[in-house]
Coordinates of C-alpha atoms in Angstrom, one line a residue:
M1288 CA 84.4 -64.9 -13.8
K1289 CA 83.0 -64.4 -17.3
D1290 CA 85.1 -65.2 -20.4
T1291 CA 87.4 -62.2 -20.6
N1292 CA 87.9 -62.8 -24.3
Q1293 CA 84.4 -61.7 -24.9
K1294 CA 84.9 -58.2 -26.3
K1295 CA 81.2 -57.0 -26.1
R1296 CA 79.0 -56.0 -23.2
A1297 CA 75.9 -57.9 -22.5
N1298 CA 74.0 -55.2 -24.5
G1299 CA 76.2 -55.7 -27.5
T1300 CA 78.4 -52.5 -27.2
P1301 CA 82.0 -53.3 -28.3
K1302 CA 84.8 -52.6 -26.0
I1303 CA 88.3 -51.2 -26.5
V1304 CA 91.2 -50.3 -24.2
A1305 CA 93.5 -47.3 -24.4
I1306 CA 96.9 -47.0 -22.7
V1307 CA 98.2 -43.5 -22.2
G1308 CA 100.9 -41.7 -20.4
P1309 CA 104.1 -39.7 -20.9
T1310 CA 107.0 -40.7 -23.0
A1311 CA 109.4 -43.3 -21.4
S1312 CA 106.6 -44.7 -19.1
D1313 CA 106.6 -48.1 -20.8
K1314 CA 103.2 -47.8 -22.4
T1315 CA 104.0 -50.2 -25.2
K1316 CA 105.5 -52.8 -22.8
L1317 CA 102.2 -52.7 -20.8
A1318 CA 100.1 -52.8 -23.9
I1319 CA 101.9 -55.9 -25.2
A1320 CA 101.4 -57.6 -21.9
L1321 CA 97.7 -56.9 -22.0
A1322 CA 97.4 -57.9 -25.7
K1323 CA 99.0 -61.3 -24.9
K1324 CA 96.7 -61.9 -21.9
F1325 CA 93.4 -60.6 -23.4
N1326 CA 93.9 -61.6 -27.1
G1327 CA 94.4 -58.1 -28.2
E1328 CA 95.8 -56.2 -31.2
L1329 CA 97.8 -52.9 -30.8
I1330 CA 97.0 -49.7 -32.6
S1331 CA 99.8 -47.1 -32.1
A1332 CA 98.7 -43.6 -31.4
D1333 CA 102.1 -41.9 -31.8
S1334 CA 102.4 -38.9 -34.2
R1335 CA 106.1 -39.7 -34.8
Q1336 CA 106.1 -43.4 -35.1
I1337 CA 103.9 -43.1 -38.2
F1338 CA 107.1 -42.1 -40.2
K1339 CA 109.1 -44.8 -42.0
G1340 CA 112.8 -44.9 -41.3
M1341 CA 112.5 -43.0 -38.0
D1342 CA 112.9 -46.0 -35.7
I1343 CA 115.5 -45.2 -33.1
G1344 CA 114.6 -41.6 -32.5
T1345 CA 110.9 -42.5 -32.0
N1346 CA 111.8 -45.6 -30.0
K1347 CA 109.6 -48.0 -32.0
D1348 CA 109.2 -51.4 -30.4
K1349 CA 108.9 -53.9 -33.2
S1350 CA 109.0 -56.9 -31.0
Y1351 CA 105.2 -57.2 -31.2
P1352 CA 103.0 -56.3 -34.2
Q1353 CA 101.5 -52.8 -34.1
H1354 CA 99.1 -51.1 -36.5
L1355 CA 99.7 -47.5 -37.7
I1356 CA 103.5 -47.4 -37.4
D1357 CA 105.6 -46.9 -40.6
I1358 CA 102.7 -45.7 -42.7
V1359 CA 104.1 -42.5 -44.3
N1360 CA 107.4 -41.1 -45.4
P1361 CA 109.0 -38.3 -43.3
D1362 CA 108.2 -35.7 -46.0
E1363 CA 104.5 -36.6 -46.2
E1364 CA 101.7 -34.9 -44.3
F1365 CA 99.5 -36.9 -42.1
S1366 CA 96.5 -35.4 -40.3
V1367 CA 94.6 -36.2 -37.1
A1368 CA 91.5 -36.8 -39.3
Q1369 CA 93.4 -39.4 -41.3
F1370 CA 94.6 -41.1 -38.2
Q1371 CA 91.0 -41.1 -36.8
K1372 CA 89.6 -42.7 -40.0
M1373 CA 92.3 -45.4 -40.2
A1374 CA 91.9 -46.2 -36.5
Y1375 CA 88.2 -46.6 -36.7
K1376 CA 88.6 -48.9 -39.6
L1377 CA 91.1 -51.0 -37.7
I1378 CA 89.0 -51.1 -34.6
G1379 CA 86.1 -52.5 -36.6
E1380 CA 88.3 -55.1 -38.3
I1381 CA 89.9 -56.2 -34.9
L1382 CA 86.5 -56.6 -33.3
K1383 CA 85.3 -58.7 -36.2
R1384 CA 88.3 -61.0 -35.6
G1385 CA 87.0 -61.4 -32.0
K1386 CA 90.0 -59.6 -30.5
L1387 CA 90.4 -56.6 -28.2
P1388 CA 91.6 -53.4 -29.8
I1389 CA 94.2 -51.7 -27.6
L1390 CA 95.1 -48.1 -28.5
V1391 CA 98.5 -47.1 -27.1
G1392 CA 100.4 -43.9 -27.3
G1393 CA 101.3 -40.5 -26.0
T1394 CA 99.7 -38.3 -28.6
G1395 CA 96.8 -36.9 -26.7
L1396 CA 95.0 -35.5 -29.7
Y1397 CA 95.1 -38.8 -31.6
I1398 CA 93.7 -40.6 -28.6
D1399 CA 90.9 -38.1 -28.0
A1400 CA 90.0 -37.9 -31.6
V1401 CA 89.3 -41.7 -31.6
L1402 CA 87.7 -42.1 -28.2
Y1403 CA 85.5 -39.0 -28.4
G1404 CA 84.7 -38.9 -32.1
Y1405 CA 86.0 -35.4 -32.8
S1406 CA 84.7 -33.9 -36.0
I1407 CA 87.8 -32.6 -37.6
P1408 CA 87.7 -30.4 -40.8
P1409 CA 89.8 -31.9 -43.6
K1410 CA 92.8 -30.1 -45.0
T1411 CA 92.4 -28.4 -48.4
K1412 CA 94.5 -26.5 -50.9
E1413 CA 93.2 -23.2 -49.4
S1414 CA 94.2 -24.4 -46.0
A1415 CA 97.6 -25.4 -47.2
R1416 CA 98.2 -21.9 -48.5
L1417 CA 97.1 -20.3 -45.3
R1418 CA 99.2 -22.8 -43.3
Q1419 CA 102.4 -21.9 -45.2
E1420 CA 101.7 -18.2 -44.5
L1421 CA 101.2 -18.9 -40.8
E1422 CA 104.3 -21.1 -40.5
R1423 CA 106.5 -18.1 -41.6
Q1424 CA 105.4 -16.3 -38.4
D1425 CA 106.9 -16.6 -34.9
A1426 CA 105.3 -19.2 -32.6
Q1427 CA 104.7 -16.7 -29.8
A1428 CA 103.0 -14.2 -32.1
L1429 CA 100.8 -17.0 -33.5
W1430 CA 99.8 -18.1 -30.0
R1431 CA 98.8 -14.5 -29.0
K1432 CA 96.7 -14.4 -32.1
L1433 CA 95.1 -17.7 -31.1
Q1434 CA 94.4 -16.4 -27.6
K1435 CA 92.3 -13.6 -29.1
L1436 CA 90.4 -15.8 -31.5
D1437 CA 90.1 -19.0 -29.4
S1438 CA 91.3 -18.7 -25.9
K1439 CA 90.2 -22.2 -25.0
S1440 CA 92.4 -23.8 -27.7
A1441 CA 95.3 -21.5 -26.8
V1442 CA 95.2 -22.6 -23.2
K1443 CA 94.9 -26.3 -24.2
I1444 CA 97.7 -26.2 -26.7
G1445 CA 100.2 -23.9 -24.9
P1446 CA 102.6 -21.4 -26.5
H1447 CA 105.3 -23.8 -27.6
N1448 CA 103.6 -26.3 -29.9
K1449 CA 103.8 -24.3 -33.1
R1450 CA 102.5 -27.0 -35.4
R1451 CA 99.2 -27.4 -33.4
I1452 CA 98.9 -23.6 -33.0
V1453 CA 99.1 -23.2 -36.8
R1454 CA 96.5 -25.9 -37.3
A1455 CA 94.1 -24.3 -34.8
L1456 CA 94.5 -20.9 -36.4
E1457 CA 94.2 -22.4 -39.9
V1458 CA 90.8 -24.1 -39.0
T1459 CA 89.6 -21.1 -37.0
L1460 CA 90.3 -18.6 -39.8
L1461 CA 88.9 -20.7 -42.6
Q1462 CA 85.8 -22.0 -40.8
K1463 CA 85.2 -18.6 -39.2
M1464 CA 84.5 -20.4 -35.9
P1465 CA 86.8 -21.3 -33.0
F1466 CA 88.7 -24.5 -33.4
S1467 CA 87.6 -25.6 -30.0
Q1468 CA 83.9 -25.4 -31.1
L1469 CA 84.5 -27.2 -34.3
Q1470 CA 86.0 -30.2 -32.4
N1471 CA 82.5 -31.4 -31.7
K1472 CA 82.2 -34.8 -30.1
R1473 CA 80.2 -37.5 -31.8
Q1474 CA 78.8 -40.7 -30.2
V1475 CA 81.3 -43.5 -30.8
P1476 CA 80.1 -47.1 -31.2
F1477 CA 82.2 -48.6 -28.5
Q1478 CA 82.9 -48.3 -24.8
A1479 CA 86.5 -47.5 -23.8
L1480 CA 88.6 -48.2 -20.7
I1481 CA 91.4 -45.6 -20.6
I1482 CA 94.4 -46.6 -18.5
G1483 CA 97.0 -44.1 -17.6
I1484 CA 100.5 -45.0 -16.3
N1485 CA 101.2 -43.1 -13.1
I1486 CA 105.0 -42.8 -12.7
P1487 CA 106.9 -40.7 -10.1
R1488 CA 108.5 -37.6 -11.7
V1489 CA 112.0 -38.6 -10.5
T1490 CA 111.6 -42.1 -11.9
L1491 CA 110.2 -40.7 -15.2
Y1492 CA 113.1 -38.3 -15.7
Q1493 CA 115.6 -41.1 -15.0
A1494 CA 113.9 -43.3 -17.6
I1495 CA 114.0 -40.4 -20.1
G1496 CA 117.8 -40.0 -19.5
D1497 CA 118.4 -43.7 -19.9
R1498 CA 116.3 -43.9 -23.0
V1499 CA 118.2 -41.1 -24.7
D1500 CA 121.5 -42.7 -23.8
A1501 CA 120.2 -45.9 -25.3
M1502 CA 119.2 -44.2 -28.5
I1503 CA 122.6 -42.8 -28.9
A1504 CA 124.2 -46.2 -28.3
R1505 CA 121.8 -47.8 -30.8
G1506 CA 122.8 -45.4 -33.5
L1507 CA 120.6 -42.3 -33.5
V1508 CA 123.4 -40.3 -35.1
G1509 CA 123.7 -42.7 -38.0
E1510 CA 119.9 -42.9 -38.4
T1511 CA 119.7 -39.1 -38.5
E1512 CA 122.6 -38.8 -41.0
K1513 CA 120.9 -41.3 -43.3
L1514 CA 117.6 -39.5 -43.1
A1515 CA 119.3 -36.1 -43.8
K1516 CA 120.5 -37.4 -47.2
K1517 CA 116.8 -37.6 -48.3
Y1518 CA 114.9 -35.2 -46.1
S1519 CA 115.2 -31.6 -45.0
F1520 CA 115.5 -30.6 -41.3
D1521 CA 112.8 -28.0 -42.1
L1522 CA 110.2 -30.8 -42.2
P1523 CA 108.1 -31.2 -39.0
S1524 CA 109.3 -34.8 -38.8
M1525 CA 112.9 -33.9 -39.0
S1526 CA 112.7 -31.0 -36.7
S1527 CA 111.1 -33.1 -33.9
I1528 CA 112.9 -33.9 -30.6
G1529 CA 116.0 -35.9 -31.2
Y1530 CA 116.4 -35.5 -34.9
K1531 CA 116.7 -31.7 -34.7
E1532 CA 119.4 -31.7 -32.1
I1533 CA 121.4 -34.5 -33.8
G1534 CA 121.0 -32.5 -37.0
Q1535 CA 122.5 -29.5 -35.4
Y1536 CA 125.4 -31.7 -34.2
L1537 CA 126.0 -33.1 -37.7
Q1538 CA 126.0 -29.5 -39.1
K1539 CA 128.7 -28.7 -36.4
Q1540 CA 126.4 -26.1 -34.7
I1541 CA 126.7 -27.8 -31.3
S1542 CA 128.7 -30.7 -29.7
L1543 CA 127.3 -34.2 -29.3
K1544 CA 127.2 -33.7 -25.6
Q1545 CA 125.1 -30.5 -26.0
A1546 CA 122.8 -32.3 -28.4
I1547 CA 122.3 -35.1 -25.9
D1548 CA 121.6 -32.7 -23.0
E1549 CA 119.1 -30.8 -25.1
I1550 CA 117.3 -33.9 -26.2
K1551 CA 117.0 -35.0 -22.5
Q1552 CA 115.7 -31.5 -21.4
K1553 CA 113.2 -31.2 -24.3
T1554 CA 111.9 -34.7 -23.7
R1555 CA 111.4 -33.9 -20.0
N1556 CA 109.5 -30.8 -21.0
F1557 CA 107.4 -32.8 -23.5
A1558 CA 106.6 -35.4 -20.9
R1559 CA 105.3 -32.6 -18.6
R1560 CA 103.0 -31.4 -21.4
Q1561 CA 101.7 -34.9 -22.0
L1562 CA 100.9 -35.3 -18.3
T1563 CA 99.1 -32.0 -18.3
W1564 CA 97.0 -33.1 -21.3
F1565 CA 96.1 -36.5 -19.8
R1566 CA 95.5 -35.2 -16.3
R1567 CA 92.6 -33.1 -17.6
N1568 CA 90.7 -36.3 -18.6
K1569 CA 88.9 -37.4 -15.5
E1570 CA 87.9 -40.7 -17.2
I1571 CA 91.4 -42.1 -17.1
V1572 CA 92.0 -44.9 -14.6
W1573 CA 95.6 -44.3 -13.3
I1574 CA 97.6 -47.4 -12.4
E1575 CA 101.1 -47.9 -11.0
N1576 CA 101.9 -51.5 -12.2
A1577 CA 100.9 -54.2 -14.6
E1578 CA 98.9 -56.1 -12.1
Q1579 CA 96.5 -53.1 -11.5
A1580 CA 96.1 -52.8 -15.3
I1581 CA 95.3 -56.5 -15.7
D1582 CA 92.7 -56.3 -12.9
A1583 CA 91.1 -53.2 -14.5
V1584 CA 90.9 -54.8 -17.9
A1585 CA 89.5 -58.1 -16.6
Y1586 CA 86.7 -56.4 -14.7
F1587 CA 86.0 -54.0 -17.6
L1588 CA 85.6 -57.0 -20.0
A1589 CA 83.7 -59.2 -17.6
D1590 CA 81.2 -56.5 -16.7
Q1591 CA 81.5 -57.3 -13.0
P1592 CA 79.8 -54.9 -10.7
R1593 CA 82.0 -52.5 -8.7
K1594 CA 81.6 -50.4 -5.7
I1595 CA 82.4 -46.7 -5.2
C1596 CA 82.6 -44.5 -2.2
L1597 CA 82.5 -40.7 -2.8
K1598 CA 83.3 -37.7 -0.6
I1599 CA 82.1 -34.5 -2.1
Y1600 CA 83.2 -31.1 -0.6
G1601 CA 81.9 -27.6 -1.2
N1602 CA 78.6 -25.7 -0.8
V1603 CA 76.7 -28.8 -1.7
L1604 CA 73.3 -28.2 -0.1
G1605 CA 73.0 -31.6 1.5
V1606 CA 69.3 -32.3 1.4
F1607 CA 68.9 -31.2 -2.2
F1608 CA 72.0 -33.0 -3.3
R1609 CA 70.8 -36.2 -1.6
A1610 CA 67.4 -36.2 -3.4
S1611 CA 69.0 -35.5 -6.8
A1612 CA 71.7 -38.2 -6.3
Q1613 CA 69.1 -40.8 -5.2
K1614 CA 67.0 -40.2 -8.3
L1615 CA 70.1 -40.5 -10.6
A1616 CA 71.2 -43.7 -8.8
Q1617 CA 67.8 -45.2 -9.4
D1618 CA 67.9 -44.2 -13.1
L1619 CA 71.4 -45.8 -13.5
N1620 CA 70.3 -49.0 -11.7
L1621 CA 72.8 -48.6 -8.8
S1622 CA 72.3 -50.7 -5.8
G1623 CA 73.6 -50.6 -2.2
F1624 CA 73.1 -46.9 -2.4
A1625 CA 73.7 -44.9 0.8
V1626 CA 74.2 -41.2 1.4
N1627 CA 75.1 -39.0 4.3
A1628 CA 74.8 -35.3 3.5
S1629 CA 75.4 -31.9 5.2
D1630 CA 75.7 -28.5 3.7
Q1631 CA 79.5 -28.8 3.2
T1632 CA 80.1 -32.5 2.6
V1633 CA 78.3 -35.4 1.0
E1634 CA 79.3 -39.1 1.4
I1635 CA 77.9 -41.6 -1.0
V1636 CA 78.3 -45.4 -1.4
A1637 CA 77.0 -47.2 -4.5
E1638 CA 77.4 -50.4 -6.4
G1639 CA 76.8 -51.1 -10.1
Q1640 CA 78.3 -51.5 -13.6
E1641 CA 81.5 -49.4 -13.9
A1642 CA 80.1 -47.4 -16.9
N1643 CA 77.1 -46.3 -14.8
L1644 CA 79.2 -45.5 -11.8
N1645 CA 81.4 -43.3 -14.0
K1646 CA 78.3 -41.5 -15.2
F1647 CA 77.3 -41.0 -11.6
L1648 CA 80.8 -39.8 -10.7
K1649 CA 80.8 -37.3 -13.6
W1650 CA 77.5 -35.9 -12.4
C1651 CA 78.8 -35.6 -8.8
R1652 CA 81.7 -33.6 -10.0
Q1653 CA 79.3 -31.0 -11.4
G1654 CA 76.6 -31.3 -8.8
P1655 CA 72.9 -30.4 -9.2
A1656 CA 71.8 -26.8 -9.8
L1657 CA 72.7 -24.3 -7.1
A1658 CA 75.4 -26.7 -5.6
Q1659 CA 79.0 -25.7 -5.7
V1660 CA 81.4 -28.7 -5.8
D1661 CA 85.0 -27.9 -4.9
K1662 CA 86.5 -31.4 -4.8
V1663 CA 85.5 -35.0 -5.1
E1664 CA 87.4 -38.0 -3.6
A1665 CA 86.6 -41.3 -5.2
Q1666 CA 87.5 -44.7 -3.6
W1667 CA 87.0 -47.6 -6.0
G1668 CA 86.5 -51.3 -5.1
K1669 CA 86.6 -54.3 -7.4
F1670 CA 83.7 -55.8 -5.5
S1671 CA 81.6 -55.2 -2.4
G1672 CA 83.7 -54.5 0.6
E1673 CA 87.1 -54.0 -1.2
F1674 CA 88.4 -50.6 -2.0
S1675 CA 91.6 -49.2 -3.6
S1676 CA 93.3 -46.1 -2.0
F1677 CA 91.6 -42.7 -2.3
E1678 CA 92.2 -40.9 -5.5
I1679 CA 91.5 -37.2 -6.0
R1680 CA 89.3 -36.9 -9.1

């Protein structure tokens, strides 16, 4: 095996790893294990852990150094564009030190802004005035307005995330163009392996409940009480899950038991939204344990060839699909290529570098002109002859 501490491909393209998943799925624990094994540094991608003094309620893990936690006060604004700029700077610095940048967190927009180079308009005084006006309106009314102006963003954000709805409307109205169109992707100067933690729903909900109980035991009430002496519960940071409910308890609006139950329920809802966000990204490699993640990173860094077996279903026009697939496989330097095609199904086997196989897989999901692809099953192997279980892509 090649030296897995080498953080560049043979062609010189730097590499980074991202660990994503829902809250309470032990992302940071996995990231720390990978950092120790592959000489990495962690960059937190959590929109709440950026706030100083909000440690228990955001479940910060300070047992291992992380960049981009504790960087602003709870009453300070911090944008996705700021995060992206700081993350890019850190990635460059970490690579110069010969280490592996590991981006870890559950804030999907932070992750995507870095990995896909979103061009995000900066906030201005004019946008601040408009934002204040929008924030006075009801979330459902704002979402309906966004549906009319930018249905793509409305579907992606959903009707409950008022802060992101306001931001999308703010940009759309000021730029006179849908927010979804303004989030243009730029070419990023690195290759990324995105690892998603696949955890059964029952296990996840139990972990959420246990985490909330642990937060209470560690002193979430006291932390919230201390923060409330300096900061208003009207702030986005102080109205986030955990702090809002404990604030209501401190103000004698609800009992502590009610606060705890609400935190658990809202966290479960939040985890579902996170999963919905990440499941849309077909580039994520979903793993179930640390051993699978270590294998994935090792092969990613070592540039070892992998093998893939695809089953493609739909009105795929076999002969035409075969010819187009063979040409693309040749262009991507894939070897061991074999295809069996009919009008309804196509089976393909190919070997090559993982990045090229992913490009080929992406093309297969769309199919050539006139083909209608309904479903693709992808079976990955670490090397010739070895496959993991089928995964619907």
